Coordinates of C-alpha atoms in Angstrom, one line a residue:
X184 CA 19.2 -9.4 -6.1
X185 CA 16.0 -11.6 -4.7
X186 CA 13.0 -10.1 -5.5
X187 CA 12.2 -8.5 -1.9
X188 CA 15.9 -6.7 -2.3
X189 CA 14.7 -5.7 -6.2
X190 CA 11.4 -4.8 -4.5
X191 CA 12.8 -2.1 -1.9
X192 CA 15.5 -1.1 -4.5
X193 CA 13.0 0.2 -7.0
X194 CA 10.9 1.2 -4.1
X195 CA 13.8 3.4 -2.7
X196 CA 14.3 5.0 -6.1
X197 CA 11.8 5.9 -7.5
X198 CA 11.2 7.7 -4.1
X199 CA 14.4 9.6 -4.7
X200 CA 13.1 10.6 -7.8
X201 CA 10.1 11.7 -6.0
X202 CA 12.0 14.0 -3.8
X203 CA 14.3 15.6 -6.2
X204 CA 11.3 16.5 -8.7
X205 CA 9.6 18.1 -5.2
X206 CA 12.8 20.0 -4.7
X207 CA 13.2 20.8 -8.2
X208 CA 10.0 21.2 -9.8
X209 CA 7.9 24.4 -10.2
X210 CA 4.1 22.8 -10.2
X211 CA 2.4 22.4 -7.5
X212 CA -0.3 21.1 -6.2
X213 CA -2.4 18.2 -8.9
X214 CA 0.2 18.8 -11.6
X215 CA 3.4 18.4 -9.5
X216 CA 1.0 14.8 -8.6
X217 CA 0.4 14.1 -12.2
X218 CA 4.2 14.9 -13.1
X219 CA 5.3 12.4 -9.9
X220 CA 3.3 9.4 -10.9
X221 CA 4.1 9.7 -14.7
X222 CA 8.0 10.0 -13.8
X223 CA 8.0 7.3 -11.3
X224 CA 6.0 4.9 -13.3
X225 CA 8.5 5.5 -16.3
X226 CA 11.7 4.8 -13.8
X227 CA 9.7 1.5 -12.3
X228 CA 9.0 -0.1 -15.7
X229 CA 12.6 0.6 -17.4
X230 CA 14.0 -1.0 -14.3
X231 CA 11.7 -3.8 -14.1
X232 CA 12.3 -4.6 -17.7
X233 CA 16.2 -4.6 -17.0
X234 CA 15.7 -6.5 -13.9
X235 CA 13.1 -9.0 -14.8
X236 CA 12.5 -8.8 -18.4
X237 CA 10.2 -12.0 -18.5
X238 CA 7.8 -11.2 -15.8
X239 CA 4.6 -9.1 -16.5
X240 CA 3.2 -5.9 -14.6
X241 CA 0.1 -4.0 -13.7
X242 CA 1.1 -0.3 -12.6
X243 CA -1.8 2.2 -12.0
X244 CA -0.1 4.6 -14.4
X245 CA 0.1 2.2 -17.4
X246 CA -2.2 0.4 -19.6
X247 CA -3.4 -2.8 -18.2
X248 CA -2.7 -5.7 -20.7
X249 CA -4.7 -8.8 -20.2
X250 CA -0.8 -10.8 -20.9
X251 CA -0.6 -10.5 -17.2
X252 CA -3.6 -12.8 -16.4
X253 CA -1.8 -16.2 -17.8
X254 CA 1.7 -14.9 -16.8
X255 CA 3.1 -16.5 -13.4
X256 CA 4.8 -13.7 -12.4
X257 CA 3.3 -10.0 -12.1
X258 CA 5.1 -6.8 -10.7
X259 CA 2.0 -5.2 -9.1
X260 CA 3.4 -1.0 -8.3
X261 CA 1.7 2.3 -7.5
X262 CA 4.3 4.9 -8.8
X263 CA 2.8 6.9 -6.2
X264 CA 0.1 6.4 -3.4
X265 CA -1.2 9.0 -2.0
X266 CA -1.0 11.5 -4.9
X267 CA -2.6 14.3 -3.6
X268 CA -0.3 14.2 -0.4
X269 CA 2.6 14.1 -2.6
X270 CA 1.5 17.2 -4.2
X271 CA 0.7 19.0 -0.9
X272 CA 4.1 20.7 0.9
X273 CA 4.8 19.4 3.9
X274 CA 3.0 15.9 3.5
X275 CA 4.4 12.6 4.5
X276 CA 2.1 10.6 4.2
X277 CA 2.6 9.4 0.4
X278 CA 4.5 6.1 -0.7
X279 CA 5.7 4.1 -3.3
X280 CA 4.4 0.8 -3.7
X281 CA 6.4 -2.5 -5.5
X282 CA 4.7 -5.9 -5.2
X283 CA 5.3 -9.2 -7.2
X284 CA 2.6 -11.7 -7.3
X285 CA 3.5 -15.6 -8.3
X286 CA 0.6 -18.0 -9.4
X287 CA 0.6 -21.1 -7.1
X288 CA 1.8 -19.2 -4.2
X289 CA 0.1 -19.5 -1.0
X290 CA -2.6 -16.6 0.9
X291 CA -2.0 -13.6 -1.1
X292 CA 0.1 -15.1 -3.4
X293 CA 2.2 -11.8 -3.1
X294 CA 6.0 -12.6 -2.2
X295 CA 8.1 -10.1 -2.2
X296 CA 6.9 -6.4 -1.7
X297 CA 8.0 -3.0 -0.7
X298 CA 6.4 0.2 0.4
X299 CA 9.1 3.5 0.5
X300 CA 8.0 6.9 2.6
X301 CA 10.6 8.8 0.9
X302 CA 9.7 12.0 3.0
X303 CA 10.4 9.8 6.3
X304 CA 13.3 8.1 4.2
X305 CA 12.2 4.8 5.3
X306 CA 11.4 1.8 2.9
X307 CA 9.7 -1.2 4.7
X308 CA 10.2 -4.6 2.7
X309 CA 9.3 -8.2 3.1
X310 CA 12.2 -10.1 5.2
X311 CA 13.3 -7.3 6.6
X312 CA 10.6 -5.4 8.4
X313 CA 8.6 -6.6 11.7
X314 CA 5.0 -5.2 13.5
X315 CA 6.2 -3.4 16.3
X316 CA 3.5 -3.5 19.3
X317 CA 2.7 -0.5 21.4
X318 CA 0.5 -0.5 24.3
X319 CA -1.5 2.5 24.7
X320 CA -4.5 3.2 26.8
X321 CA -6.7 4.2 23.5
X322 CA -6.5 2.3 20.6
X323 CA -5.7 4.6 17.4
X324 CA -7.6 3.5 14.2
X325 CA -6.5 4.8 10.5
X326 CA -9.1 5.4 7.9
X327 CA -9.6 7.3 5.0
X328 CA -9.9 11.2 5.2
X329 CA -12.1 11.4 2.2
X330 CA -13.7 7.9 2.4
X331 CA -14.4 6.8 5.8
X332 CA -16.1 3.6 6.4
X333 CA -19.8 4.0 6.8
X334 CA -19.8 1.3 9.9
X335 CA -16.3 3.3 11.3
X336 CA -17.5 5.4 14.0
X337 CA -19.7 2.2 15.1
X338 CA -16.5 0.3 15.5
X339 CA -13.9 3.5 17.1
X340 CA -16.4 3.4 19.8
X341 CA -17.3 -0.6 20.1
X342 CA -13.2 -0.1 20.8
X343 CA -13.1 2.9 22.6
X344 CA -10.7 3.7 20.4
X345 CA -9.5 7.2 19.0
X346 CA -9.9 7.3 15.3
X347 CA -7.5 9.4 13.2
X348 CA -7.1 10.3 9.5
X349 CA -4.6 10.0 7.1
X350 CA -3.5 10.2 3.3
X351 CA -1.9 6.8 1.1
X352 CA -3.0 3.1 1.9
X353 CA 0.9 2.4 2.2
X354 CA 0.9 5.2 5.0
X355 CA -1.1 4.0 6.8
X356 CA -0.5 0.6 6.9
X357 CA 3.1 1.1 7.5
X358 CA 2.1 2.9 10.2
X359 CA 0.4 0.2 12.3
X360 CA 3.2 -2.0 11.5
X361 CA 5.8 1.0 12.9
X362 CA 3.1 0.6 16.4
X363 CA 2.0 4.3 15.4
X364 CA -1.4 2.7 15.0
X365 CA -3.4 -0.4 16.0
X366 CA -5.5 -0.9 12.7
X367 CA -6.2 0.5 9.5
X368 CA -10.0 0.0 8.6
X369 CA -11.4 0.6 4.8
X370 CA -14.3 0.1 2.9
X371 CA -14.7 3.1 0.6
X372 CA -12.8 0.9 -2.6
X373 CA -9.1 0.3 -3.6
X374 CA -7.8 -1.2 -7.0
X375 CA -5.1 -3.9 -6.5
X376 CA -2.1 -1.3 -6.8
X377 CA -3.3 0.2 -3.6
X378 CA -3.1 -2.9 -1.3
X379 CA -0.8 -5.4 -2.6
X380 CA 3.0 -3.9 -1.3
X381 CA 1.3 -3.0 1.5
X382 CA -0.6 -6.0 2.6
X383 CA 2.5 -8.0 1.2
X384 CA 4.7 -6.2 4.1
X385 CA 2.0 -6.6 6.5
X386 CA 1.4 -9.8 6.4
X387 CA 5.4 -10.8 6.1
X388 CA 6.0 -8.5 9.3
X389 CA 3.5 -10.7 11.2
X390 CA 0.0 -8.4 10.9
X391 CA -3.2 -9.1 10.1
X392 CA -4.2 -8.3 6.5
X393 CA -7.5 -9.3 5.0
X394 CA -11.0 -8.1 3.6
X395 CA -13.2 -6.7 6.0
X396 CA -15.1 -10.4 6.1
X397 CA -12.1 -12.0 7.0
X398 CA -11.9 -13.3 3.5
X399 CA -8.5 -13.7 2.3
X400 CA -6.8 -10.6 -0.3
X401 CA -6.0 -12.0 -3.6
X402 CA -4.6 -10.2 -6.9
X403 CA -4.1 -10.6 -10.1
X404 CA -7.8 -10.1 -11.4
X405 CA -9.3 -9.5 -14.3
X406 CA -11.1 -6.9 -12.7
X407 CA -7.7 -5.7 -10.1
X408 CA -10.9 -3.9 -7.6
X409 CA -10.7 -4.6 -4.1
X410 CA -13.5 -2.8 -2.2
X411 CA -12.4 -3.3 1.5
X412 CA -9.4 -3.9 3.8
X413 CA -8.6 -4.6 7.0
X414 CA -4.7 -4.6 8.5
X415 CA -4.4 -4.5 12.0
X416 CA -2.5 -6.1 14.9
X417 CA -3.2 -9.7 15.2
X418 CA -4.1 -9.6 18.5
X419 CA -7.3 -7.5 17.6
X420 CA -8.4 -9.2 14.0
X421 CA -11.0 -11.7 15.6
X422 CA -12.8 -8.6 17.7
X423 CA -12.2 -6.0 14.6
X424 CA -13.9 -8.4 12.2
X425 CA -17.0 -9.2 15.0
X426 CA -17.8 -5.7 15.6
X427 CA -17.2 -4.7 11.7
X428 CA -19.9 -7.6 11.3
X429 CA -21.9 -6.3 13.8
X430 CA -21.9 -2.8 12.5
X431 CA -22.5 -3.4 9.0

């Protein structure tokens, strides 16, 4: 397999893990989260270390080693995004995130990545998945339920545009690639787990993905914090980033 096809194969099954402990399970609630990510995370590294044995990894549910900082290839994964959704019945808005970030790559340097919505049985990967554009009269903005951005509402209305919450970084972006939204704008922080599938799918599909100062993403820190995001359409990112400069 490349590594896009391991990406969305890992992506797709440790969703389908997902599901059957939601089907299967009797916790509920933080513990059926807590159960999800330690399961997933177990299924992701034993197949990582069958699939690519050489390559290092930094998973939000594991110890981080410092290895991973002179290795030249790092698996980057969130077992599962969006935990509390996952634990919530009825939620869709949870994902599974695989990345793989290679020193000396270009942008990002992330180059193959996945992000699965197992409750929308859908996985999006690099060199398979494209932005679709929808024209609507009101732009839709994604943020953060819990951690809107302080400069948001300044922005929704610079836009005129009809701001919306929603649950997982992967959800959310996916869902401006699908056309379902126009932008996803945060600034409340995100470790490097959160962003880099996402942003890795983004950016192959042919969306805007960058900080909030129109700096580049980049991963593989010591310190894997990234406090801001912006993915949008790329028809918007130039006005997006002037009136998130202006509001701030």
């Amino acid at each position: 397999m490349t590594d896009s096809e391991l990406a969305a194969s890992l992506a797709e099954q440790a969703g389908e893990l997902l599901l059957d402990l939601q089907r299967t399970s009797s916790l509920t609630g933080k513990e059926l989260g807590k159960a999800g990510d330690a399961k997933s995370n177990e299924l992701l590294l034993k197949l990582l270390a069958a699939e690519r044995p050489d390559d290092a990894v930094l998973s939000e549910e594991s110890v981080d080693s410092a290895a991973r900082l002179s290795a030249d290839r790092v698996w980057i994964i969130d077992p599962v995004d969006g935990t509390r959704e996952y634990g919530m019945e009825g939620r869709t808005d949870w994902a599974v995130h695989v990345a793989l970030w290679e020193r000396g790559a270009t942008g990002s340097q992330i180059t193959a990545a996945a992000v699965a919505q197992p409750a929308l049985s859908t996985v999006y990967s690099t060199g398979i998945s494209t932005a679709t554009r929808v024209e609507r009269e009101t732009p839709i903005f994604l943020m953060s339920a819990s951690r809107p951005p302080a400069w948001g509402a300044a922005v929704v209305e610079a836009f005129g545009a009809d701001s919306q919450p929603m649950g997982s970084a992967g959800a959310k972006a996916m869902a401006v690639l699908r056309g379902d939204a126009d932008a996803y704008l945060h600034d409340g922080g995100q470790w490097e787990w959160d962003s880099a599938a996402p942003v890795g799918v983004a950016l192959a599909a042919g969306l805007h993905a960058t900080r909030v100062d129109g700096s580049p993403l980049t991963y593989n820190a010591a310190h894997p914090y990234l406090p801001d995001l912006l993915i949008c359409r790329a028809d918007l990112a130039e006005g997006l980033l002037a009136a998130i400069a202006a509001a701030g």
